[in-house]
Amino acid sequence: MMEMEPPRMGQRQLSHQMPARHGFESKNKSPLSVSMSADYSFEPSRTSREFQPYPNANPFAMPRAAFSPNRIPNGMMPDRRASADTFGPASPLNNRYGAGGQGRQQIQLPLLKPQRLGKGPTTTNSWTRYTPRTPGEGFKKLPEEILLLILEHLRSSHLEFGSLSCATCCVRDLINIGLSSKKWWNAAKIALYRDIQLSGIDSTIHTKKKFKMKHGTRLKLLRKTLRVRQDLAEQVKSLKVPSVPETAKSKEEVQEYMDLVASVIMACPNLERLPGFYPAYDHSFSRFTHALSTRTKLKEAVWIINPSPFQRQRRYNFAGGSQEPTSILAPANLLPEQYVDFLGYHSNWSNLKTLFLHCNQGGTVDSLLFRDIFKRLPVLENLHVSAFPAPAFDDTTLTYLPPLKSLRLDNLSGITATGLSIFVSLPSSASLTHLSLISIPLVSLPTLARVLSHLRSLTHLTISQAPSLCLPPGEEVFLHPYLASNTLQYLHWEITNPSDDEKATQILVKSIFYSGFPALRTMRAPTDFDGSLQTLCKPRDKIELSGDRYRNPGPPGYHGMPTSQSLPNISSSSRSRSSQGGHSYSSSVSSSFVKSPTRSSFSMNNDRRSFYSDNLDTRERGMSLLTARRMAQQRLEAAVSKPKFQIAVWDENDGMLDRQTVGGYIGLIQSKVYYSLRPDVDGMDEAVVTVDGIGGLLDSGEETNVRDGCTGSWNLSTGTQGKSGKTSGKERWWHTERGRFREVPLEKFF
């Protein structure tokens, strides 16, 4: 048997005349050939000398990409001609590899060119060097939307509840950020002019020394800027103007200030909101009302209807829920020209989504006028109607309502249970998701069951009234759930004057227990006196808010402050709202305009109802959320103090080793309902936000009360310490003391 000759390795010259040959550079071989493995046996000395970018570096510590065939630098490529001249043409396989290659046909594969080498000249180094970026290069690539989000967060930190800052400090910081670079200024000017907030009084330096004006300095400067810079005027979406200053004492000065506000509104073509400034409308021409009616992109409108100077009283026979009609004294219908003018103000509001209609004592709007107004508002979604007399808004007017998403009916004596049942059965009510019934009153429990069964899209329901709901005489409920809704997620249940049997609350408890509200997640019941609704919700360890134990309990609207600061004395002619939600028009309307630090200039607080009386019981007048939280917390602590679980430890001989008791809790562990007694607006104790109440929509007490206003002193640390030890640079943070304006969003009313 012939002995196999071991394969012979190709001899290589070690002298400097023959250059080192790499397998990738052979013209007669392919880098993909299996027969080129013998050509990779480089001499270690030449390998470290010719293929190492840094001579003193460890070749095994180099990156893997440095030895990749596709990443060979130009300076390290062997000379192809030298390789061909030295070795000549490729030798047969049997000569190179011995007997193992005999009888095989030589296959010559073309050299595949690496992709990176075929794209063009390569650099001398086999990796990309890191080039440090110039300062600000990453900031320039940031989109403007990111900067606007940063500025929006800055604004919210200034204006959120509990902040020591104010709108003036926010504007100062936005301007300082805008001065840092052009890119910041492009974003800062949008944040400055998209939501303008001017609150409090003008600076005395401007009014007395520089401009020689009594009031309205900032408004005139703003108007001048908006008229010159049309690009900035188009950015204005929301405009908060200061309330009527105290320096405007006469009627002519008040009208002059209103005309100034109207001129600023005319300079904002894309205005959508005018928060915190709601003057009363008495059906007479006003430049302010006309300017607001010309804003085609307006999305929110608030009407406070006052009696007309030409208004007359008329006696009506109103039946209501009783069989016998009752004679009441109410305002007569509007004059034809008043009807046409008020309707014309809504002609340009094709984008209006939220409409508030509130009537002061003596004012009115015709029932047919409501119908015509709704026809001119094609995209209306949220409607609030309150305090209108029975002839103006009754069951017939309910049938005129367009398809809405949110509806609040507040203190409307013309609404009956029959009219409400007819309304919820109409196709136009199928889109309702939020319904609030405040002081209607809804005394029929079957009507409530009909409301829940017909409104298939209802998610939020608020019921707040004095009388309790009851069943018809002789009827009893044996099958539960009697009240049911598959879509309801939020329920506010407040019966301030329940009857002795309290059947309505007990029926509601059984309906929730027997899965009548499978989607219910939040329950708020300020008048849950016995805690029956609390026992159906998730157990909670604490219901009180931080600081509740250090506040003085009081009626709704009371914030624990001294009476002189929180509850000013109002004239004895204040309007009272009956517990049944009715109206009384026998009392005369005072025309005097009394200033108060906690009232709006247009809310007519001399006609404001009184919230409470000393001779009323707690159940009759309701109670604040502070008192409700304390009562719920007391029930919770009483349950924890009583042992509910006993834990016994036994040994293997049935001997008791230890026994422990664990306190109880209130609620159902498997429940998905959250028992909440938090207010709709932070810092208030009102269970339901009102229009003309303390802390309501028309209350500008925080803005006009400058006793605890902001002067920018919270930012005192930004100043520098001088040689005398006093802080210099006061002009950087100081401004005229102004009250902090806290906006009540209109969506909180639904």
XYZ file of C-alpha atoms in Angstrom:
750
model
C 0.000 0.000 0.000
C 1.430 3.284 -1.071
C 2.040 5.751 1.716
C 0.192 9.009 1.299
C 2.530 11.931 0.953
C 1.686 14.738 3.328
C 0.662 17.962 1.640
C 3.492 20.344 0.949
C 3.131 23.934 1.987
C 4.136 26.505 -0.532
C 7.563 27.897 0.267
C 7.791 31.593 1.036
C 10.822 33.775 0.873
C 11.530 35.529 4.100
C 13.675 38.217 2.537
C 12.447 41.719 2.005
C 12.407 41.243 -1.775
C 9.210 39.225 -1.764
C 6.296 41.170 -0.388
C 3.815 39.485 1.885
C 0.938 38.117 -0.171
C -2.604 38.142 1.148
C -5.047 35.545 -0.048
C -7.589 38.265 -1.023
C -5.181 39.830 -3.544
C -4.407 36.708 -5.633
C -5.741 37.070 -9.133
C -6.104 33.273 -9.594
C -7.935 32.605 -6.324
C -11.217 33.579 -4.854
C -11.615 34.542 -1.215
C -14.513 32.071 -1.182
C -12.326 29.105 -2.317
C -11.667 26.313 0.156
C -8.144 25.817 -1.182
C -6.772 29.114 0.011
C -6.425 28.190 3.655
C -2.706 27.519 3.254
C -2.058 31.074 2.124
C -3.173 32.517 5.436
C -0.074 31.356 7.307
C 1.570 34.747 7.552
C 4.854 35.268 9.286
C 4.092 36.673 12.738
C 6.790 39.321 12.491
C 5.538 40.666 9.158
C 1.955 40.460 10.297
C 2.603 42.628 13.315
C 4.745 44.966 11.261
C 2.589 45.465 8.152
C -1.055 44.926 9.256
C -1.101 46.730 12.592
C -2.243 50.387 12.395
C -0.446 51.254 15.617
C 2.977 49.493 15.894
C 3.042 49.491 19.668
C -0.503 48.158 20.072
C -1.472 44.582 20.824
C -2.789 43.000 17.582
C -5.196 40.818 19.527
C -6.726 43.831 21.173
C -7.706 45.458 17.890
C -11.365 45.575 16.910
C -12.646 42.689 14.896
C -13.555 44.978 12.005
C -9.859 45.901 11.571
C -9.067 42.363 10.311
C -12.183 41.997 8.175
C -11.491 41.403 4.490
C -13.925 44.144 3.619
C -12.172 46.758 5.721
C -8.491 46.535 4.537
C -6.956 50.028 4.313
C -5.394 51.222 1.097
C -1.931 51.584 2.569
C -1.884 47.900 3.578
C -2.879 46.380 0.221
C -0.053 44.180 -1.257
C 1.140 44.854 -4.756
C -0.750 42.590 -7.136
C 1.883 42.766 -9.857
C 4.649 41.720 -7.470
C 2.611 38.701 -6.401
C 2.027 37.615 -10.005
C 5.675 38.052 -11.030
C 7.034 36.165 -8.055
C 4.770 33.148 -8.145
C 3.772 33.134 -11.798
C 0.600 31.440 -12.897
C -1.299 29.305 -10.443
C 0.188 25.801 -10.068
C -1.956 22.678 -10.348
C -3.611 21.400 -7.247
C -1.538 18.145 -7.216
C 1.712 20.139 -7.145
C 0.569 22.411 -4.335
C -1.180 19.934 -2.115
C 0.446 16.623 -3.011
C -1.382 13.409 -3.807
C -4.548 14.784 -2.340
C -4.994 16.892 -5.419
C -4.304 14.253 -8.072
C -7.028 13.624 -10.568
C -8.901 16.834 -9.709
C -9.703 19.453 -12.286
C -8.416 22.889 -11.426
C -11.261 25.362 -10.977
C -10.299 28.974 -11.298
C -12.783 31.274 -9.558
C -12.893 34.992 -10.212
C -11.903 37.352 -7.443
C -14.992 38.858 -5.774
C -14.506 42.491 -5.025
C -15.677 43.529 -1.509
C -18.569 45.970 -1.537
C -16.856 48.596 0.576
C -13.769 48.549 -1.685
C -15.899 48.798 -4.796
C -17.628 52.012 -3.737
C -14.565 54.190 -4.003
C -11.365 55.117 -2.242
C -11.157 54.203 1.400
C -9.510 56.028 4.229
C -6.164 55.083 5.698
C -7.815 53.987 8.967
C -10.168 51.006 9.155
C -12.685 52.753 11.493
C -14.610 56.031 11.570
C -13.158 58.616 13.867
C -15.572 60.308 16.319
C -16.053 63.942 15.460
C -17.299 65.946 18.466
C -20.408 68.011 17.791
C -20.368 71.714 18.084
C -22.239 73.164 21.083
C -25.922 73.661 20.297
C -26.008 71.329 17.295
C -28.407 68.899 19.023
C -30.618 71.746 20.228
C -30.990 73.069 16.691
C -32.399 69.726 15.587
C -35.123 69.703 18.259
C -38.602 70.228 16.777
C -40.606 73.202 17.937
C -43.263 70.931 19.448
C -40.757 69.722 22.060
C -39.957 73.281 23.072
C -43.645 74.128 23.339
C -44.179 71.188 25.677
C -41.347 72.425 27.875
C -42.847 75.910 28.002
C -46.292 74.488 28.730
C -44.873 72.636 31.713
C -43.267 75.879 32.878
C -46.606 77.673 32.603
C -48.438 74.991 34.555
C -45.857 75.170 37.360
C -46.565 78.895 37.658
C -50.359 78.776 37.451
C -51.284 75.499 39.143
C -53.214 75.458 42.396
C -51.017 76.074 45.436
C -48.302 77.847 43.495
C -46.818 81.012 44.980
C -46.314 82.439 41.518
C -48.751 84.252 39.229
C -49.345 85.030 35.561
C -46.981 88.034 35.660
C -44.091 85.883 36.893
C -44.880 83.348 34.184
C -44.690 86.017 31.469
C -41.381 87.249 32.874
C -39.835 83.775 32.711
C -41.124 83.157 29.188
C -39.580 86.414 27.999
C -36.248 85.576 29.633
C -36.197 82.195 27.907
C -37.021 83.815 24.579
C -34.073 86.191 24.889
C -31.597 83.316 25.130
C -31.719 82.326 21.440
C -33.725 82.824 18.283
C -35.060 79.279 18.355
C -36.319 79.723 21.908
C -37.910 83.028 20.962
C -39.878 81.417 18.124
C -41.388 79.006 20.639
C -41.695 81.525 23.486
C -43.723 84.023 21.470
C -46.246 81.282 20.683
C -46.521 80.416 24.381
C -46.812 84.115 25.275
C -49.540 85.034 22.817
C -51.467 81.801 22.435
C -52.858 82.069 25.982
C -52.678 85.641 27.285
C -53.439 86.202 30.959
C -53.674 89.722 32.358
C -54.937 89.718 35.924
C -54.934 92.202 38.760
C -54.353 95.923 38.683
C -52.007 97.848 36.427
C -48.677 99.103 37.643
C -48.835 102.490 39.333
C -45.560 103.439 37.618
C -47.250 103.080 34.248
C -50.639 104.531 35.096
C -49.490 107.633 36.953
C -45.979 108.477 35.805
C -45.415 107.124 32.303
C -48.761 106.980 30.523
C -50.872 109.303 32.693
C -53.821 106.889 32.660
C -56.167 105.647 35.358
C -56.544 102.096 34.124
C -56.183 99.863 31.088
C -52.462 100.455 30.487
C -51.590 96.850 29.711
C -54.626 96.434 27.478
C -53.669 99.442 25.361
C -50.085 98.250 25.006
C -51.342 94.807 24.026
C -53.746 96.280 21.490
C -50.935 98.321 19.945
C -48.734 95.233 19.617
C -51.476 93.096 18.089
C -52.400 95.743 15.545
C -48.791 96.173 14.401
C -47.795 92.485 14.512
C -50.471 90.583 12.670
C -48.513 87.346 13.012
C -48.710 87.611 16.803
C -52.405 88.534 16.680
C -53.170 85.350 14.786
C -51.575 83.286 17.572
C -54.038 84.466 20.248
C -56.466 81.664 21.147
C -57.338 82.547 24.735
C -57.482 86.024 26.277
C -57.868 86.735 29.995
C -58.410 90.431 30.627
C -58.442 92.084 34.068
C -61.781 92.604 35.732
C -63.234 96.087 35.899
C -60.791 98.088 38.057
C -61.885 99.887 41.190
C -60.778 103.175 39.660
C -63.687 102.931 37.201
C -66.355 104.246 39.531
C -68.833 105.936 37.251
C -70.966 104.267 34.631
C -69.130 106.119 31.845
C -65.754 104.855 33.033
C -67.038 101.281 33.181
C -68.376 101.618 29.656
C -65.051 103.076 28.500
C -63.218 100.082 29.921
C -65.644 97.699 28.231
C -65.019 99.412 24.897
C -61.275 99.013 25.437
C -61.723 95.270 25.964
C -63.845 95.137 22.815
C -61.081 96.786 20.784
C -58.577 94.174 21.990
C -60.980 91.393 21.016
C -61.302 92.873 17.521
C -57.515 92.652 17.175
C -57.576 88.853 17.748
C -58.985 87.215 14.608
C -58.616 83.615 15.860
C -59.912 84.096 19.407
C -61.514 80.973 20.886
C -61.946 81.677 24.613
C -62.431 84.647 26.931
C -62.146 83.109 30.419
C -62.929 84.964 33.620
C -64.667 87.953 32.009
C -68.433 87.536 31.784
C -70.326 90.834 31.758
C -74.088 90.770 32.084
C -76.266 91.313 29.034
C -79.450 93.389 29.403
C -80.624 93.266 25.747
C -79.099 96.645 24.933
C -76.334 97.288 22.394
C -72.775 96.825 23.634
C -69.528 97.037 21.710
C -68.161 94.200 23.778
C -71.027 91.880 22.815
C -70.773 92.925 19.173
C -66.993 92.324 19.085
C -67.395 88.875 20.605
C -70.121 87.954 18.129
C -67.763 88.627 15.196
C -65.201 86.007 16.293
C -65.941 83.152 13.925
C -63.636 80.659 15.692
C -65.095 81.162 19.170
C -65.570 77.847 21.019
C -66.927 79.002 24.398
C -69.629 81.559 25.131
C -71.186 82.559 28.462
C -74.378 84.612 28.667
C -75.419 86.210 31.958
C -78.925 87.500 31.269
C -79.987 90.598 33.195
C -83.444 92.198 33.094
C -83.956 94.643 30.280
C -84.592 98.319 31.102
C -87.863 97.936 29.212
C -88.743 94.621 30.828
C -92.237 94.226 32.185
C -93.686 91.726 34.596
C -96.500 89.389 33.663
C -98.564 86.879 35.617
C -98.551 83.283 34.365
C -100.543 80.215 35.322
C -98.011 77.414 35.710
C -99.127 73.849 36.481
C -95.764 72.167 37.016
C -96.045 68.736 38.595
C -99.346 69.466 40.340
C -102.810 69.239 38.887
C -103.873 72.758 39.843
C -102.122 75.634 38.035
C -100.275 78.160 40.153
C -100.224 81.843 39.370
C -96.678 83.204 39.250
C -95.222 86.580 38.396
C -92.517 86.371 35.721
C -90.940 88.681 33.108
C -92.861 89.204 29.918
C -91.601 88.243 26.464
C -88.834 90.207 24.773
C -89.518 92.966 22.313
C -89.201 91.979 18.637
C -86.006 93.988 18.127
C -84.476 92.431 21.252
C -85.372 88.998 19.947
C -83.690 89.653 16.593
C -80.563 91.233 18.082
C -79.895 88.420 20.541
C -80.420 85.821 17.837
C -78.061 87.638 15.469
C -75.184 87.418 17.929
C -75.069 83.648 17.319
C -74.958 83.813 13.533
C -71.142 83.709 13.227
C -70.509 81.065 15.878
C -70.361 78.046 13.603
C -67.485 76.583 15.675
C -69.070 77.092 19.110
C -68.953 73.927 21.218
C -69.811 75.134 24.753
C -72.709 77.465 25.601
C -73.610 78.770 29.062
C -76.963 80.455 29.631
C -77.545 81.797 33.140
C -80.389 84.110 34.129
C -80.247 86.629 36.934
C -83.403 87.594 38.761
C -85.771 89.452 36.481
C -84.131 88.412 33.225
C -85.621 86.132 30.617
C -85.252 84.652 27.151
C -88.228 83.502 25.096
C -88.741 79.780 24.732
C -88.837 79.977 20.926
C -85.611 81.976 20.995
C -83.839 78.959 22.490
C -84.978 76.886 19.532
C -83.716 79.410 16.982
C -80.378 79.762 18.781
C -79.751 76.019 18.765
C -80.381 75.886 15.024
C -77.544 78.355 14.407
C -74.981 76.360 16.373
C -74.241 73.282 14.249
C -71.381 71.829 16.344
C -72.738 72.560 19.833
C -71.707 69.793 22.257
C -71.962 71.186 25.818
C -74.957 73.135 27.101
C -75.554 74.683 30.513
C -78.925 76.291 31.337
C -79.648 77.644 34.808
C -82.070 79.832 36.783
C -84.526 80.627 34.008
C -88.187 81.149 34.906
C -90.758 78.491 34.063
C -92.256 80.256 31.010
C -88.806 80.680 29.434
C -87.505 77.109 29.774
C -90.008 74.293 30.265
C -90.680 70.769 29.043
C -91.375 71.992 25.528
C -88.003 73.735 25.368
C -86.310 70.432 26.208
C -87.567 68.984 22.950
C -85.739 71.753 21.032
C -82.319 70.670 22.264
C -79.929 69.434 19.550
C -77.810 66.268 19.903
C -75.371 67.009 22.736
C -72.569 65.311 24.614
C -72.942 67.193 27.927
C -76.063 68.778 29.415
C -76.559 70.515 32.744
C -79.991 71.678 33.905
C -79.729 73.798 37.037
C -82.590 75.347 39.034
C -85.207 75.206 36.297
C -88.669 75.178 37.806
C -90.305 74.579 34.422
C -88.824 71.077 34.077
C -91.022 68.229 35.300
C -90.585 64.475 35.533
C -92.894 63.982 32.564
C -90.936 66.353 30.355
C -87.644 64.734 31.351
C -89.012 61.284 30.485
C -90.097 62.502 27.060
C -86.715 64.134 26.436
C -84.627 61.013 27.164
C -86.800 58.990 24.780
C -86.052 61.313 21.843
C -83.367 60.287 19.303
C -81.539 63.578 19.909
C -80.661 62.528 23.476
C -78.962 59.276 22.483
C -75.557 60.981 22.221
C -75.541 62.290 25.813
C -72.524 61.151 27.842
C -72.688 63.683 30.735
C -75.951 64.661 32.428
C -76.269 66.918 35.483
C -79.613 67.535 37.182
C -79.221 70.240 39.839
C -82.272 71.333 41.863
C -84.769 70.302 39.191
C -86.169 68.534 41.383
C -86.551 64.939 40.240
C -88.959 63.437 42.767
C -89.960 60.359 40.787
C -87.777 57.271 41.111
C -89.320 55.610 38.016
C -88.286 58.670 36.010
C -84.677 58.163 37.070
C -84.902 54.501 36.074
C -86.251 55.580 32.684
C -83.406 58.080 32.248
C -80.787 55.411 32.936
C -82.383 52.873 30.630
C -82.857 55.229 27.642
C -79.479 56.999 27.677
C -77.321 54.188 26.299
C -74.160 56.361 26.046
C -74.341 57.950 29.512
C -71.042 57.776 31.441
C -71.371 60.611 34.018
C -74.512 61.366 36.042
C -74.859 64.083 38.694
C -77.983 64.391 40.845
C -78.088 67.110 43.487
C -81.386 68.227 44.983
C -83.161 68.740 48.252
C -86.180 66.378 48.139
C -85.686 62.654 48.065
C -86.786 60.519 45.164
C -89.728 58.269 45.933
C -91.896 55.605 44.395
C -95.504 56.205 43.395
C -97.991 55.507 46.197
C -98.720 51.829 46.613
C -95.731 50.564 44.624
C -92.915 48.445 45.992
C -89.730 47.045 44.502
C -89.055 43.332 44.918
C -86.696 42.584 42.009
C -83.262 44.160 41.844
C -81.487 45.902 40.271
C -84.251 48.462 39.844
C -81.788 51.120 38.643
C -79.334 49.924 36.000
C -76.948 51.279 33.394
C -74.288 49.352 31.495
C -72.260 52.443 30.578
C -72.335 54.645 33.698
C -68.832 55.219 35.076
C -69.279 58.190 37.449
C -72.166 58.902 39.819
C -72.632 61.941 42.044
C -75.508 61.307 44.463
C -76.491 64.166 46.764
C -79.893 64.337 48.459
C -79.703 67.171 50.959
C -83.126 66.606 52.546
C -83.918 62.883 52.424
C -87.182 61.509 53.782
C -87.359 59.321 56.829
C -87.454 56.022 54.961
C -84.719 56.997 52.462
C -85.981 54.421 49.986
C -84.154 55.990 47.061
C -80.719 55.518 48.611
C -81.524 51.981 49.707
C -82.740 51.078 46.216
C -79.546 52.556 44.761
C -77.443 50.500 47.194
C -79.196 47.272 46.198
C -78.922 48.151 42.509
C -75.157 48.583 42.800
C -74.802 45.437 44.898
C -76.729 43.327 42.377
C -74.539 44.464 39.449
C -76.850 47.086 38.094
C -73.859 49.303 37.225
C -71.083 47.027 35.948
C -69.029 49.920 34.511
C -69.257 52.154 37.608
C -65.793 53.220 38.805
C -66.282 56.413 40.871
C -68.927 57.244 43.458
C -69.248 60.622 45.200
C -71.948 60.930 47.851
C -71.470 63.967 50.127
C -74.742 63.235 51.974
C -74.011 59.574 52.678
C -74.897 60.058 56.318
C -74.962 56.388 57.359
C -72.156 55.238 55.046
C -74.334 52.774 53.140
C -72.789 53.752 49.817
C -69.289 53.745 51.286
C -69.669 50.076 52.234
C -70.099 49.153 48.546
C -66.815 50.693 47.385
C -63.187 49.676 47.618
C -61.726 49.775 51.135
C -59.553 52.811 51.711
C -57.044 53.523 54.448
C -57.562 57.289 54.321
C -60.207 59.578 52.862
C -59.204 62.896 54.379
C -56.968 65.162 52.348
C -53.776 66.640 53.690
C -54.611 69.642 55.828
C -58.260 68.748 56.523
C -57.598 68.264 60.220
C -56.256 71.807 60.520
C -59.170 73.540 58.835
C -62.327 74.842 60.405
C -65.423 73.050 59.137
C -67.973 75.225 57.453
C -70.785 75.265 54.961
C -70.229 74.791 51.224
C -67.906 77.395 49.837
C -66.228 78.031 53.174
C -62.441 77.648 53.033
C -61.575 78.020 56.682
C -60.615 81.707 56.367
C -61.858 84.619 58.450
C -65.291 85.870 57.627
C -64.004 89.277 56.574
C -61.826 87.681 53.947
C -63.910 84.782 52.714
C -67.542 85.646 53.336
C -68.259 89.360 52.930
C -71.531 90.805 54.081
C -73.996 90.970 51.243
C -76.971 93.258 51.110
C -80.132 91.999 52.692
C -81.864 91.963 49.342
C -79.933 88.860 48.324
C -81.894 86.385 46.294
C -82.803 83.062 47.899
C -83.363 79.841 46.087
C -85.949 77.586 47.552
C -85.220 74.004 48.441
C -87.547 72.881 45.646
C -85.619 74.800 43.016
C -88.453 77.284 42.378
C -88.342 80.998 41.636
C -89.766 84.000 43.366
C -90.148 87.190 41.364
C -91.996 89.283 43.882
C -88.888 90.889 45.356
C -87.500 93.940 43.641
C -84.106 93.957 41.956
C -81.635 96.383 43.427
C -79.801 98.496 40.887
C -76.934 99.425 43.182
C -73.556 97.986 42.340
C -71.733 97.013 45.528
C -68.027 96.168 45.248
C -66.722 93.176 47.167
C -63.272 91.609 47.305
C -64.723 88.164 46.613
C -67.269 88.883 43.912
C -67.287 89.420 40.204
C -67.948 92.834 38.787
C -70.775 91.375 36.732
C -72.255 88.692 38.955
C -74.701 91.045 40.706
C -73.944 89.685 44.145
C -76.630 91.852 45.628
C -78.979 89.362 43.959
C -76.974 86.297 44.962
C -78.789 83.654 46.896
C -77.828 82.836 50.467
C -76.237 79.435 50.873
C -77.087 78.731 54.455
C -78.926 79.945 57.506
C -78.338 79.421 61.218
C -81.733 77.801 61.788
C -81.289 75.177 59.047
C -80.321 71.641 59.881
C -77.271 70.052 58.298
C -79.382 67.621 56.305
C -81.526 70.419 54.876
C -78.689 72.606 53.643
C -76.268 69.826 52.745
C -72.699 69.978 53.856
C -69.330 70.757 52.448
C -66.973 68.125 51.136
C -64.691 68.861 54.081
C -67.409 67.798 56.521
C -68.266 64.778 54.367
C -64.644 63.652 54.334
C -64.412 63.980 58.110
C -67.538 61.903 58.615
C -66.288 59.230 56.232
C -62.894 59.198 57.945
C -64.544 58.778 61.358
C -66.521 55.785 60.093
C -63.322 54.320 58.704
C -61.366 54.771 61.928
C -64.211 53.265 63.949
C -64.178 50.177 61.737
C -60.410 49.792 62.075
C -60.560 50.001 65.872
C -62.994 47.055 66.093
C -61.540 43.529 65.660
C -62.852 41.862 62.550
C -60.401 38.996 61.972
C -58.912 36.578 64.491
C -55.676 34.745 63.745
C -54.981 31.649 65.876
C -51.784 29.577 65.759
C -52.034 25.870 66.793
C -49.300 23.325 67.341
C -49.307 19.653 66.311
C -50.903 18.699 69.627
C -53.886 21.007 69.021
C -52.569 23.463 71.521
C -53.098 27.156 70.869
C -49.813 28.994 70.675
C -50.940 32.489 69.831
C -54.055 34.496 69.013
C -54.114 37.868 67.284
C -56.927 40.178 66.203
C -56.865 42.386 63.127
C -58.961 45.505 62.721
C -61.667 45.762 60.119
C -62.377 48.030 57.212
C -65.283 49.540 55.307
C -66.056 48.347 51.820
C -65.925 45.323 49.568
C -62.557 43.986 48.510
C -63.919 42.728 45.192
C -65.557 46.059 44.395
C -64.259 48.197 41.518
C -65.941 51.406 42.687
C -63.757 54.152 44.136
C -65.326 56.245 46.912
C -64.236 59.819 46.239
C -64.984 63.043 48.075
C -62.548 65.268 46.216
C -63.813 68.600 44.807
C -64.119 69.293 41.108
C -61.938 72.380 41.485
C -58.864 72.161 43.713
C -59.069 74.284 46.830
C -62.872 74.385 46.984
C -65.339 72.530 49.165
C -68.335 72.869 46.887
C -69.809 69.479 46.092
C -71.158 70.943 42.849
C -69.570 73.914 41.097
C -72.058 76.743 40.756
C -72.246 79.789 38.513
C -73.045 82.557 40.969
C -71.843 80.962 44.194
C -68.686 81.562 46.196
C -65.770 80.218 44.201
C -68.013 79.751 41.174
C -67.788 80.935 37.618
C -68.568 84.580 38.373
C -66.475 84.850 41.513
C -63.225 86.738 40.953
C -62.266 86.910 44.610
C -58.781 85.448 44.153
C -57.975 88.008 41.487
C -59.320 91.115 43.186
C -58.136 90.191 46.701
C -54.578 91.554 46.847
C -54.079 91.040 50.576
C -52.125 87.891 49.861
C -51.130 88.673 46.300
C -47.925 87.940 44.434
C -45.065 90.425 44.063
C -42.515 87.958 42.725
C -40.844 87.671 46.137
C -40.921 83.870 45.917
C -38.045 84.295 43.438
C -36.013 86.426 45.840
C -33.064 84.035 45.748
C -32.294 85.032 42.151
C -30.879 88.336 43.341
C -27.219 88.846 44.148
C -25.791 89.805 47.498
C -24.065 93.162 47.512
C -21.290 94.420 49.760
C -23.767 95.785 52.251
C -25.412 92.365 52.580
C -28.651 93.498 50.920
C -30.080 91.727 47.914
C -29.602 93.682 44.713
C -31.317 93.203 41.382
C -34.830 93.572 42.766
C -36.098 94.742 39.414
C -35.455 91.263 38.072
C -38.286 89.677 40.013
C -40.409 92.391 41.612
C -43.730 93.491 40.123
C -46.919 95.177 41.290
C -48.784 93.073 43.807
C -51.582 91.220 42.048
C -54.046 88.564 43.102
C -53.721 85.063 41.723
C -56.357 84.244 39.151
C -57.634 80.675 39.335
C -59.684 79.745 36.305
C -62.738 77.531 36.717
C -62.779 75.400 33.550
C -66.199 75.171 31.976
C -65.909 71.396 31.629
C -66.014 71.150 35.441
C -69.712 72.025 35.320
C -70.695 68.859 33.477
